[in-house]
Coordinates of C-alpha atoms in Angstrom, one line a residue:
Chain A
X998 CA 24.3 15.1 -1.1
X999 CA 23.4 11.5 -0.8
X1000 CA 23.5 9.8 -4.4
X1001 CA 23.8 5.9 -4.3
X1002 CA 25.2 4.5 -7.4
X1003 CA 23.7 1.3 -9.0
X1004 CA 26.2 -0.8 -7.2
X1005 CA 25.1 0.4 -3.9
X1006 CA 21.4 -1.0 -5.2
X1007 CA 22.7 -4.0 -6.7
X1008 CA 24.6 -5.1 -3.3
X1009 CA 21.1 -3.6 -1.5
X1010 CA 19.1 -5.5 -3.9
X1011 CA 20.9 -8.8 -2.6
X1012 CA 21.1 -8.4 0.8
X1013 CA 16.7 -7.6 0.2
X1014 CA 16.9 -10.5 -1.4
X1015 CA 15.3 -8.6 -4.2
X1016 CA 15.7 -9.9 -7.3
X1017 CA 16.6 -6.7 -9.7
X1018 CA 17.8 -6.8 -12.9
X1019 CA 20.5 -5.0 -14.8
X1020 CA 18.5 -2.2 -16.7
X1021 CA 16.2 -1.6 -13.0
X1022 CA 19.1 -0.7 -11.2
X1023 CA 19.5 3.2 -12.6
X1024 CA 16.2 4.4 -11.9
X1025 CA 15.9 3.0 -8.7
X1026 CA 19.2 3.8 -7.9
X1027 CA 17.7 7.8 -9.3
X1028 CA 14.1 6.8 -7.1
X1029 CA 16.0 6.1 -3.8
X1030 CA 18.5 9.0 -4.4
X1031 CA 16.0 10.9 -4.9
X1032 CA 14.4 9.8 -1.1
X1033 CA 17.3 9.9 0.1
X1034 CA 18.9 13.1 -0.3
X1035 CA 15.0 14.5 2.0
X1036 CA 16.3 13.0 4.6
X1037 CA 19.7 14.2 4.0
X1038 CA 17.4 17.1 6.0
X1039 CA 18.1 15.3 9.6
X1040 CA 21.4 16.1 9.9
X1041 CA 20.5 19.4 10.1
X1042 CA 19.1 18.8 13.6
X1043 CA 21.4 18.4 16.5
X1044 CA 20.7 15.4 18.2
X1045 CA 23.8 15.5 21.1
X1046 CA 23.0 14.2 24.6
X1047 CA 19.6 12.9 23.5
X1048 CA 18.8 9.0 23.8
X1049 CA 17.2 6.9 20.6
X1050 CA 12.6 6.2 21.0
X1051 CA 12.7 2.9 19.6
X1052 CA 9.2 2.5 21.4
X1053 CA 6.5 5.1 22.7
X1054 CA 5.9 2.4 24.9
X1055 CA 8.7 1.8 27.6
X1056 CA 7.5 -0.7 29.5
X1057 CA 9.8 -3.5 31.2
X1058 CA 8.9 -6.5 28.9
X1059 CA 6.3 -9.3 30.4
X1060 CA 7.8 -11.8 32.5
X1061 CA 5.3 -15.7 31.9
X1062 CA 6.0 -18.7 32.6
X1063 CA 8.6 -21.1 30.9
X1064 CA 6.3 -22.9 29.5
X1065 CA 4.7 -24.7 25.8
X1066 CA 1.5 -22.7 25.5
X1067 CA 0.7 -23.7 21.7
X1068 CA 1.5 -26.3 19.4
X1069 CA 0.9 -29.6 18.1
X1070 CA -0.1 -29.1 14.9
X1071 CA 1.8 -29.2 11.8
X1072 CA -1.0 -29.5 9.4
X1073 CA -2.3 -26.6 10.7
X1074 CA 1.2 -25.0 10.4
X1075 CA 2.0 -26.5 7.4
X1076 CA -1.4 -25.6 5.6
X1077 CA -0.5 -22.0 4.0
X1078 CA 3.3 -23.2 2.7
X1079 CA 4.0 -23.5 -1.1
X1080 CA 5.8 -26.7 -1.0
X1081 CA 5.5 -29.9 1.7
X1082 CA 7.2 -32.9 2.2
X1083 CA 6.8 -35.5 4.8
X1084 CA 5.3 -32.7 7.0
X1085 CA 8.3 -30.3 6.8
X1086 CA 8.8 -27.6 4.3
X1087 CA 11.4 -27.7 2.1
X1088 CA 13.8 -25.5 0.9
X1089 CA 16.6 -25.8 -2.1
X1090 CA 19.3 -27.9 -1.4
X1091 CA 21.4 -26.0 0.5
X1092 CA 24.1 -28.6 1.5
X1093 CA 26.7 -30.3 -1.9
Chain B
X1136 CA -34.4 -0.4 3.4
X1137 CA -33.8 1.7 1.4
X1138 CA -32.2 4.3 3.2
X1139 CA -28.8 0.9 4.6
X1140 CA -26.3 3.3 2.7
X1141 CA -27.1 6.0 5.2
X1142 CA -27.5 3.5 8.5
X1143 CA -25.2 3.9 11.7
X1144 CA -24.6 1.6 14.9
X1145 CA -26.6 3.9 17.4
X1146 CA -29.8 3.8 14.4
X1147 CA -29.2 -0.4 13.6
X1148 CA -28.7 -1.0 17.1
X1149 CA -32.3 0.5 18.3
X1150 CA -34.0 -0.7 14.7
X1151 CA -32.8 -4.0 15.3
X1152 CA -33.8 -4.0 18.9
X1153 CA -37.9 -2.6 17.8
X1154 CA -37.5 -5.5 15.1
X1155 CA -37.7 -2.9 12.7
X1156 CA -35.1 -5.1 10.1
X1157 CA -33.3 -8.4 11.7
X1158 CA -29.3 -8.8 11.7
X1159 CA -29.8 -11.1 8.4
X1160 CA -31.5 -8.4 6.4
X1161 CA -28.3 -6.3 7.0
X1162 CA -26.0 -8.5 6.3
X1163 CA -27.6 -9.0 3.5
X1164 CA -27.9 -5.9 3.0
X1165 CA -24.5 -5.3 3.0
X1166 CA -23.6 -7.7 0.5
X1167 CA -26.0 -6.7 -2.5
X1168 CA -24.0 -2.9 -1.9
X1169 CA -20.4 -4.3 -2.5
X1170 CA -22.9 -5.6 -5.4
X1171 CA -24.5 -2.6 -6.4
X1172 CA -21.0 -0.8 -6.2
X1173 CA -18.8 -3.0 -7.6
X1174 CA -17.2 -0.5 -9.5
X1175 CA -15.2 1.5 -6.2
X1176 CA -13.4 -2.5 -6.5
X1177 CA -13.8 -1.4 -1.7
X1178 CA -13.9 -5.0 -0.8
X1179 CA -10.9 -8.2 -2.1
X1180 CA -13.7 -10.8 -0.4
X1181 CA -17.4 -11.0 0.1
X1182 CA -18.5 -13.6 2.3
X1183 CA -21.6 -14.1 2.3
X1184 CA -22.2 -17.8 3.9
X1185 CA -19.7 -16.1 7.3
X1186 CA -21.6 -12.8 7.7
X1187 CA -25.3 -15.6 7.2
X1188 CA -24.3 -17.7 9.6
X1189 CA -22.8 -14.6 12.5
X1190 CA -26.4 -12.8 11.5
X1191 CA -28.6 -15.4 12.3
X1192 CA -26.6 -15.9 15.7
X1193 CA -26.9 -12.6 16.6
X1194 CA -30.3 -12.6 15.6
X1195 CA -31.5 -16.0 17.5
X1196 CA -29.6 -14.5 21.0
X1197 CA -32.3 -10.7 20.2
X1198 CA -35.3 -13.1 19.8
X1199 CA -34.1 -15.1 23.9
X1200 CA -32.8 -11.6 24.8
X1201 CA -30.2 -13.4 26.0
X1202 CA -26.6 -10.9 27.1
X1203 CA -25.7 -8.8 23.8
X1204 CA -22.4 -7.4 22.6
X1205 CA -21.6 -3.8 22.2
X1206 CA -22.4 -4.5 17.9
X1207 CA -24.9 -7.5 18.6
X1208 CA -25.3 -7.5 14.2
X1209 CA -24.1 -4.9 13.0
X1210 CA -21.7 -5.6 9.4
X1211 CA -19.1 -4.1 9.1
X1212 CA -15.7 -4.6 6.6
X1213 CA -12.2 -6.3 8.1
X1214 CA -9.3 -4.2 6.2
X1215 CA -7.2 -6.9 4.1
X1216 CA -4.7 -6.5 6.9
X1217 CA -6.5 -8.5 9.6
X1218 CA -6.2 -11.8 9.3
X1219 CA -8.9 -14.0 9.4
X1220 CA -9.6 -17.6 10.0
X1221 CA -10.7 -19.3 6.7
X1222 CA -10.5 -16.2 4.6
X1223 CA -7.5 -15.1 2.1
X1224 CA -5.6 -12.3 4.1
X1225 CA -3.4 -11.0 1.8
X1226 CA -2.1 -7.3 3.1
X1227 CA -3.3 -6.8 -0.9
X1228 CA -0.2 -7.9 -2.3
X1229 CA 0.7 -11.2 -4.1
X1230 CA 3.1 -12.4 -2.4
X1231 CA -0.1 -12.8 0.2
X1232 CA -2.5 -14.6 -2.8
X1233 CA -4.2 -17.9 -1.3
X1234 CA -3.2 -17.3 2.5
X1235 CA -5.5 -18.1 4.5
X1236 CA -4.6 -18.3 8.5
X1237 CA -5.7 -20.6 10.7
X1238 CA -6.5 -17.5 13.7
X1239 CA -7.9 -15.0 14.1
X1240 CA -6.8 -11.3 14.4
X1241 CA -7.3 -10.5 18.1
X1242 CA -9.2 -7.1 17.3
X1243 CA -11.1 -9.7 14.3
X1244 CA -12.2 -11.4 16.7
X1245 CA -13.1 -9.5 19.4
X1246 CA -15.8 -7.7 17.6
X1247 CA -17.1 -11.1 16.4
X1248 CA -17.0 -11.6 20.7
X1249 CA -19.3 -8.1 20.9
X1250 CA -21.8 -9.8 17.6
X1251 CA -20.6 -7.4 14.9
X1252 CA -21.0 -9.6 11.3
X1253 CA -17.7 -9.4 9.1
X1254 CA -19.6 -8.7 5.3
X1255 CA -16.1 -8.3 4.0
X1256 CA -12.1 -7.8 3.3
X1257 CA -11.8 -4.7 2.3
X1258 CA -8.9 -3.4 -0.3
X1259 CA -5.8 -1.5 1.0
X1260 CA -2.4 -0.3 -0.6
X1261 CA -0.2 -3.1 -0.2
X1262 CA 1.4 -3.4 3.0
X1263 CA -0.2 -0.4 3.8
X1264 CA 2.1 1.3 2.0
X1265 CA 0.8 4.3 -0.1
X1266 CA -2.0 7.7 0.8
X1267 CA -4.0 7.1 -2.8
X1268 CA -4.9 2.9 -2.9
X1269 CA -2.6 2.4 -5.5
X1270 CA -0.5 0.2 -4.9
X1271 CA -3.3 -2.9 -3.8
X1272 CA -2.0 -5.8 -6.1
X1273 CA -6.4 -6.1 -6.8
X1274 CA -6.5 -3.6 -8.5
X1275 CA -7.7 0.3 -7.1
X1276 CA -10.2 1.8 -4.7
X1277 CA -12.3 4.6 -6.5
X1278 CA -13.2 7.3 -3.6
X1279 CA -17.1 6.8 -4.0
X1280 CA -16.5 11.0 -4.2
X1281 CA -15.9 12.2 -7.6
X1282 CA -14.7 14.9 -9.3
X1283 CA -15.5 17.9 -11.8
X1284 CA -17.6 15.9 -14.9
X1285 CA -17.5 12.0 -12.7
X1286 CA -14.2 12.6 -12.2
X1287 CA -12.7 9.6 -10.3
X1288 CA -10.3 10.3 -6.9
X1289 CA -8.8 8.6 -5.5
X1290 CA -10.1 7.5 -2.0
X1291 CA -6.8 8.0 0.3
X1292 CA -4.5 5.1 1.7
X1293 CA -3.7 3.4 3.4
X1294 CA -6.8 2.1 5.0
X1295 CA -8.4 3.5 1.4
X1296 CA -11.6 0.4 0.6
X1297 CA -12.6 0.2 4.2
X1298 CA -12.9 4.3 3.5
X1299 CA -14.6 3.8 0.6
X1300 CA -16.4 1.1 2.2
X1301 CA -17.6 3.0 5.2
X1302 CA -18.5 6.5 2.9
X1303 CA -21.0 4.2 0.4
X1304 CA -22.9 2.7 3.6
X1305 CA -21.4 -0.4 2.0
X1306 CA -21.3 -1.5 5.3
X1307 CA -21.5 0.4 8.8
X1308 CA -18.1 0.8 9.8
X1309 CA -15.0 -0.7 9.4
X1310 CA -11.3 -1.8 10.8
X1311 CA -8.9 0.4 9.9
X1312 CA -4.7 0.5 10.4
X1313 CA -2.7 3.7 10.7
X1314 CA 0.4 3.7 11.0
X1315 CA 1.2 7.6 9.5
X1316 CA -1.9 8.4 8.6
X1317 CA -3.7 5.1 6.5
X1318 CA -6.9 5.9 8.8
X1319 CA -6.8 8.8 8.9
X1320 CA -5.9 10.6 5.5
X1321 CA -9.0 8.2 3.6
X1322 CA -10.9 9.4 7.2
X1323 CA -10.9 13.2 5.7
X1324 CA -11.0 11.8 1.8
X1325 CA -13.7 10.1 2.0
X1326 CA -15.6 12.0 4.4
X1327 CA -15.8 10.0 7.1
X1328 CA -14.9 9.8 10.5
X1329 CA -11.4 8.3 11.3
X1330 CA -9.6 6.9 14.9
X1331 CA -6.0 6.1 15.9
X1332 CA -6.4 5.0 19.5
X1333 CA -3.0 5.8 20.4
X1334 CA -0.6 3.8 20.3
X1335 CA -0.8 -0.1 22.3
X1336 CA -5.0 0.2 22.8
X1337 CA -5.6 -2.3 20.8
X1338 CA -3.5 -5.5 20.4
X1339 CA -1.7 -6.1 16.8
X1340 CA -1.8 -10.0 17.1
X1341 CA -2.5 -11.5 14.1
X1342 CA -2.7 -8.2 11.5
X1343 CA -0.3 -8.6 9.0
X1344 CA 3.1 -6.3 10.5
X1345 CA 4.6 -3.3 8.2
X1346 CA 6.7 -1.3 10.8
X1347 CA 5.8 -1.8 14.7
X1348 CA 6.8 0.1 16.4
X1349 CA 3.9 2.5 14.7
X1350 CA 1.2 -0.2 13.7
X1351 CA -2.2 0.5 15.7
X1352 CA -5.8 -1.1 14.5
X1353 CA -8.9 1.9 14.9
X1354 CA -11.7 2.3 13.8
X1355 CA -13.9 4.1 10.7
X1356 CA -17.5 5.2 11.7
X1357 CA -20.5 7.5 10.0
X1358 CA -20.4 8.9 13.5
X1359 CA -18.3 9.9 16.1
X1360 CA -20.8 8.5 18.4
X1361 CA -20.0 5.2 16.1
X1362 CA -16.2 4.9 16.2
X1363 CA -16.8 5.6 20.2
X1364 CA -18.4 2.5 20.4
X1365 CA -17.1 0.5 18.3
X1366 CA -13.0 1.4 19.8
X1367 CA -14.8 -0.1 23.3
X1368 CA -15.1 -3.2 20.8
X1369 CA -12.4 -3.6 19.3
X1370 CA -9.2 -2.6 22.4
X1371 CA -8.1 -4.4 24.8
X1372 CA -5.5 -6.1 26.5
X1373 CA -4.0 -9.3 24.5
X1374 CA -1.0 -11.2 26.8
X1375 CA -0.4 -12.1 22.4
X1376 CA 1.2 -8.3 21.5
X1377 CA 3.6 -7.7 24.4
X1378 CA 3.2 -3.8 23.4
X1379 CA -0.7 -3.9 24.2
X1380 CA -1.4 -1.7 26.9
X1381 CA -3.0 -3.4 30.3
X1382 CA -5.6 -0.9 30.6
X1383 CA -8.9 -1.2 31.0
X1384 CA -11.1 0.3 27.6
X1385 CA -14.1 2.3 29.3
X1386 CA -17.0 2.1 27.7
X1387 CA -15.9 5.6 25.4
X1388 CA -19.8 6.3 24.3
X1389 CA -21.8 5.9 27.7
X1390 CA -19.3 9.6 28.7
X1391 CA -19.3 10.5 25.3
X1392 CA -20.0 14.4 25.4
X1393 CA -19.2 18.0 23.0
X1394 CA -18.4 19.5 26.2
X1395 CA -16.3 21.3 25.0
X1396 CA -16.4 24.6 27.6
X1397 CA -13.3 25.3 29.0
X1398 CA -11.3 22.8 27.6
X1399 CA -8.0 24.4 26.7
X1400 CA -7.4 23.9 22.3
X1401 CA -4.0 24.0 20.9
X1402 CA -3.2 25.3 17.6
X1403 CA 0.5 24.5 16.3
X1404 CA 2.1 27.2 14.4
X1405 CA 4.6 25.0 12.8
X1406 CA 1.4 23.3 10.7
X1407 CA 1.3 26.2 9.3
X1408 CA 3.1 25.0 6.2
X1409 CA 4.1 26.8 3.4
X1410 CA 2.6 26.8 0.6
X1411 CA -1.0 25.5 2.8
X1412 CA -3.8 26.0 0.6
X1413 CA -6.0 28.6 1.3
X1414 CA -9.2 26.1 1.4
X1415 CA -6.9 24.0 4.2
X1416 CA -6.4 26.5 6.4
X1417 CA -9.4 28.0 6.4
X1418 CA -11.0 25.1 6.9
X1419 CA -8.8 24.7 10.0
X1420 CA -9.4 28.5 11.6
X1421 CA -13.2 27.7 11.2
X1422 CA -12.5 24.8 13.5
X1423 CA -10.7 26.9 15.9
X1424 CA -13.3 28.9 15.7
X1425 CA -16.4 26.4 16.0
X1426 CA -15.0 25.1 19.3
X1427 CA -14.2 28.8 20.3
X1428 CA -18.1 29.6 20.2
X1429 CA -18.9 26.5 22.1
X1430 CA -16.7 27.6 25.7
X1431 CA -13.3 26.2 24.5
X1432 CA -9.6 28.3 25.2
X1433 CA -7.2 28.4 22.2
X1434 CA -3.8 28.7 22.5
X1435 CA -1.0 28.9 20.5
X1436 CA 1.4 25.6 21.4
X1437 CA 4.6 25.0 18.7
X1438 CA 5.8 22.2 18.8
X1439 CA 9.3 22.2 17.1
X1440 CA 11.0 19.2 15.0
X1441 CA 7.0 19.2 13.3
X1442 CA 9.2 19.5 9.7
X1443 CA 11.8 16.4 10.8
X1444 CA 8.4 13.8 11.2
X1445 CA 8.3 13.5 7.5
X1446 CA 11.8 12.6 7.1
X1447 CA 11.5 10.5 10.2
X1448 CA 9.5 8.2 9.2
X1449 CA 10.9 7.7 6.1
X1450 CA 13.3 6.0 8.0
X1451 CA 12.1 4.5 10.7
X1452 CA 9.0 3.1 8.7
X1453 CA 11.3 1.6 5.9
X1454 CA 13.6 -0.1 8.3
X1455 CA 11.1 -1.7 10.5
X1456 CA 9.4 -3.0 7.5
X1457 CA 12.7 -4.3 5.9
X1458 CA 12.7 -6.6 9.2
X1459 CA 8.7 -7.7 9.1
X1460 CA 8.6 -8.9 6.0
X1461 CA 12.4 -10.6 5.2
X1462 CA 9.6 -13.3 6.7
X1463 CA 7.8 -13.8 3.1
X1464 CA 10.5 -16.3 1.9
X1465 CA 8.9 -18.4 -0.5
X1466 CA 9.2 -21.2 2.3
X1467 CA 6.1 -20.5 5.4
X1468 CA 3.8 -19.4 3.6
X1469 CA 2.5 -17.5 0.6
X1470 CA 3.9 -17.3 -3.4
X1471 CA 7.1 -19.3 -4.4
X1472 CA 9.4 -19.0 -7.2
X1473 CA 11.9 -21.4 -7.8
X1474 CA 16.0 -21.1 -8.2
X1475 CA 18.6 -22.9 -8.5
X1476 CA 19.8 -22.3 -5.0
X1477 CA 17.9 -20.6 -1.7
X1478 CA 18.9 -17.3 -2.4
X1479 CA 17.7 -17.4 -6.1
X1480 CA 14.7 -18.7 -4.7
X1481 CA 13.9 -16.1 -2.1
X1482 CA 15.0 -13.8 -4.3
X1483 CA 12.6 -14.6 -7.3
X1484 CA 9.9 -14.9 -5.3
X1485 CA 10.0 -11.5 -3.6
X1486 CA 10.8 -9.8 -6.7
X1487 CA 7.6 -11.1 -8.4
X1488 CA 5.4 -10.9 -4.7
X1489 CA 5.9 -7.2 -4.0
X1490 CA 4.9 -4.3 -5.3
X1491 CA 7.2 -1.5 -6.9
X1492 CA 6.6 0.4 -3.4
X1493 CA 6.9 -1.8 -1.0
X1494 CA 10.7 -3.3 -2.6
X1495 CA 10.9 0.4 -2.2
X1496 CA 10.9 0.5 0.7
X1497 CA 12.5 -2.5 1.8
X1498 CA 15.6 -1.4 -0.5
X1499 CA 15.8 1.7 1.9
X1500 CA 14.8 0.3 5.1
X1501 CA 17.7 -2.3 4.0
X1502 CA 20.0 0.2 3.6
X1503 CA 20.0 2.6 6.3
X1504 CA 20.0 0.1 8.2
X1505 CA 23.1 -1.7 6.8
X1506 CA 26.9 -1.2 8.0
X1507 CA 27.7 2.3 7.6
X1508 CA 24.4 4.3 8.2
X1509 CA 23.2 2.5 10.5
X1510 CA 24.2 4.8 13.0
X1511 CA 23.8 8.2 11.0
X1512 CA 20.8 7.1 9.3
X1513 CA 18.6 4.5 11.4
X1514 CA 19.5 5.8 15.0
X1515 CA 19.5 9.6 14.6
X1516 CA 16.4 9.2 12.7
X1517 CA 15.3 7.1 16.3
X1518 CA 16.4 10.2 18.9
X1519 CA 14.3 12.5 16.9
X1520 CA 11.8 10.8 17.2
X1521 CA 12.6 11.7 21.2
X1522 CA 12.2 15.3 20.5
X1523 CA 9.2 14.9 18.2
X1524 CA 7.9 13.3 21.5
X1525 CA 8.8 15.5 23.3
X1526 CA 7.5 18.1 21.8
X1527 CA 4.1 17.3 22.9
X1528 CA 4.9 16.3 25.5
X1529 CA 5.6 20.2 26.3
X1530 CA 2.3 20.8 24.2
X1531 CA 0.5 18.8 26.6
X1532 CA 1.7 20.8 29.9
X1533 CA -0.2 23.5 28.2
X1534 CA -3.4 22.2 26.0
X1535 CA -6.2 19.2 26.5
X1536 CA -6.0 18.5 22.8
X1537 CA -4.9 20.2 19.8
X1538 CA -6.5 20.9 16.4
X1539 CA -4.9 20.8 13.3
X1540 CA -6.1 20.0 9.6
X1541 CA -6.0 16.4 8.2
X1542 CA -4.7 16.8 5.7
X1543 CA -2.6 19.0 3.3
X1544 CA -5.7 18.8 0.0
X1545 CA -8.9 17.3 -0.3
X1546 CA -8.3 13.8 -2.4
X1547 CA -7.2 13.9 -5.8
X1548 CA -8.2 12.6 -9.3
X1549 CA -7.2 8.6 -9.4
X1550 CA -5.6 9.2 -13.2
X1551 CA -2.8 12.3 -12.3
X1552 CA -1.7 11.0 -8.9
X1553 CA 2.3 11.9 -8.4
X1554 CA 4.2 10.0 -9.8
X1555 CA 7.7 10.5 -7.0
X1556 CA 7.5 8.8 -3.4
X1557 CA 8.6 12.4 -2.1
X1558 CA 5.2 14.1 -2.8
X1559 CA 3.4 11.1 -2.6
X1560 CA 4.6 11.2 1.1
X1561 CA 3.8 14.3 1.7
X1562 CA 0.3 13.5 2.1
X1563 CA 0.9 12.1 5.2
X1564 CA 2.7 15.4 6.7
X1565 CA -0.2 16.3 9.1
X1566 CA -0.7 12.4 10.4
X1567 CA 2.5 11.6 10.7
X1568 CA 4.6 13.1 13.5
X1569 CA 1.4 12.0 16.1
X1570 CA 1.7 8.5 15.2
X1571 CA 5.8 8.7 15.3
X1572 CA 4.2 10.3 18.8
X1573 CA 2.0 7.2 19.7
X1574 CA -0.4 9.8 20.6
X1575 CA -4.4 9.2 19.2
X1576 CA -6.1 11.2 17.0
X1577 CA -9.2 11.6 15.4
X1578 CA -10.6 12.7 12.0
X1579 CA -13.6 14.2 11.3
X1580 CA -15.2 15.6 7.7
X1581 CA -16.0 19.4 8.6
X1582 CA -16.7 21.3 5.1
X1583 CA -17.2 20.6 1.7
X1584 CA -14.2 22.3 -0.6
X1585 CA -15.1 24.6 -3.1
X1586 CA -15.0 21.1 -5.7
X1587 CA -17.2 19.5 -3.3
X1588 CA -15.1 17.2 -2.0
X1589 CA -15.3 16.2 1.8
X1590 CA -12.0 18.1 4.3
X1591 CA -10.9 17.2 7.3
X1592 CA -9.9 18.8 10.6
X1593 CA -7.4 16.4 13.0
X1594 CA -7.5 16.5 16.7
X1595 CA -4.9 15.0 18.4
X1596 CA -5.3 13.6 22.8
X1597 CA -2.5 13.0 25.2
X1598 CA -1.6 9.4 25.2
X1599 CA -4.0 7.3 26.3
X1600 CA -6.6 10.2 26.5
X1601 CA -9.3 8.7 23.9
X1602 CA -12.1 9.9 25.8
X1603 CA -11.0 13.8 24.9
X1604 CA -10.4 13.3 22.0
X1605 CA -13.7 11.3 21.1
X1606 CA -15.5 15.2 22.7
X1607 CA -13.5 17.8 20.4
X1608 CA -14.2 16.0 17.9
X1609 CA -18.4 15.9 18.2
X1610 CA -18.0 18.7 19.6
X1611 CA -16.3 19.7 15.8
X1612 CA -19.1 17.4 14.7
X1613 CA -22.0 20.0 16.2
X1614 CA -20.5 22.4 15.4
X1615 CA -20.7 21.5 11.3
X1616 CA -23.6 19.6 10.5
X1617 CA -22.1 17.9 7.7
X1618 CA -24.6 15.3 5.9
X1619 CA -23.3 15.3 2.7
X1620 CA -23.6 12.0 0.3
X1621 CA -20.4 10.9 -1.9
X1622 CA -21.8 11.4 -5.5
X1623 CA -22.6 8.2 -6.1
X1624 CA -25.1 7.5 -3.8
X1625 CA -27.0 11.0 -4.9

């Protein structure tokens, strides 16, 4: 059984950068535990000598010239930003 | 044009060429139909100005006899997962409310180049996460088909707005996207055709990402012919998507016939799940019988890892989603909720902007990728994904295509939809395995259930063998003669 507790949910919520209220932790722990328990089924499969499959497209990555092909329109890049100042994105202060 | 809601793309092209109606009239009929059936909640945005401009340009081309694209003058809907220049594109999430892309997705641009006229953006499950269209920030979509005494049903998901719009005839066709069944299951629930091509057939550039190794766009139409036509208009190599296949796209319609004589059709015994709905089983047997009567050979095949496909999917898809959705940080686009620190701002923004199912999947994805669990969950799931792919590779040594039901039930009630996530996930039991293997698969309406609701059959083909999938789909369509109309059009 892969059951996670409220402390684990708190930690995962932090890693996910999603604020979860204290009173919601238990409910989420229950829901996520149920899903993880269902997923446990995979432990019964013998996967020795099996290579992981990340993508069904097993091509080598296409190569191209290392040249700039796009850009030069900061106003478009910023047009959907919730807060801009002086042609830049803005964030809360990160250094004291 | 009272029969607008019943028009196929092929009919409409004939009518346009014979000057029975104009592209402007078609676009207006589509916009009027969206208003008339507003209650379905199929659209998130209507685009009257853009549509009229495109339709006028199409009429102009036709009047001059200029070279026309595959879908010149055809009104279509675009799922809200596609970025459309200057038109709100949100993946039906609050976190992207008001987002107007500065660019157009490859697929919607290609459709426009072929002359298609977008009349609306279509509702969907938030970030394509859902099987019933209950997770959209803009409210749930109603199925044009109804239950007993007018009971409201879900249209399936995640491309539920697309399915409802095509089924009710608000557009002649729509784009969908499919990660684990999001084109095929809603197509089955609404009595239309839904085709997920091979992974890599259609460029993902400009499609808001959910699970990048699985996401694939495809057509949702009234007929198999229309699906063939529209796929040719959507597909193609795109240097902007490194997973898009550098292969030529055939004109699928030109070569399409329903001649299945001599084809070997596989029936995977593992899909005969415990407690299978007898109606679904009977419909599946009927489908095999139809193909046999047309000269196909029916062969039992084995896909031994089928039962592991859903749990594998529910590790891989959330893992990829947790990475893809990290871009919604309140800085570059979309919603922002302030906080004292940068981390607080992120956490507040994402708590407010994402719906519950999206949050749940991000958290599961984050958990299975976190230190100590990565190998046990994520890498193990990727290994089992390879085993699932090998099952199909082995099966396709014996057969040309595989026949299964599309979904384990007909459309269910909106009010009594399962609240338990795992029960909801089971909707995709027949569609997820082929998604994990990247294979092309179509859902074709076959017949009505005892309660008068459409059921769908799924045909799965080998990699890049869309041709055979369409051929078998067409043979099923011919035999089924499905001509039922949804309740709201009666």
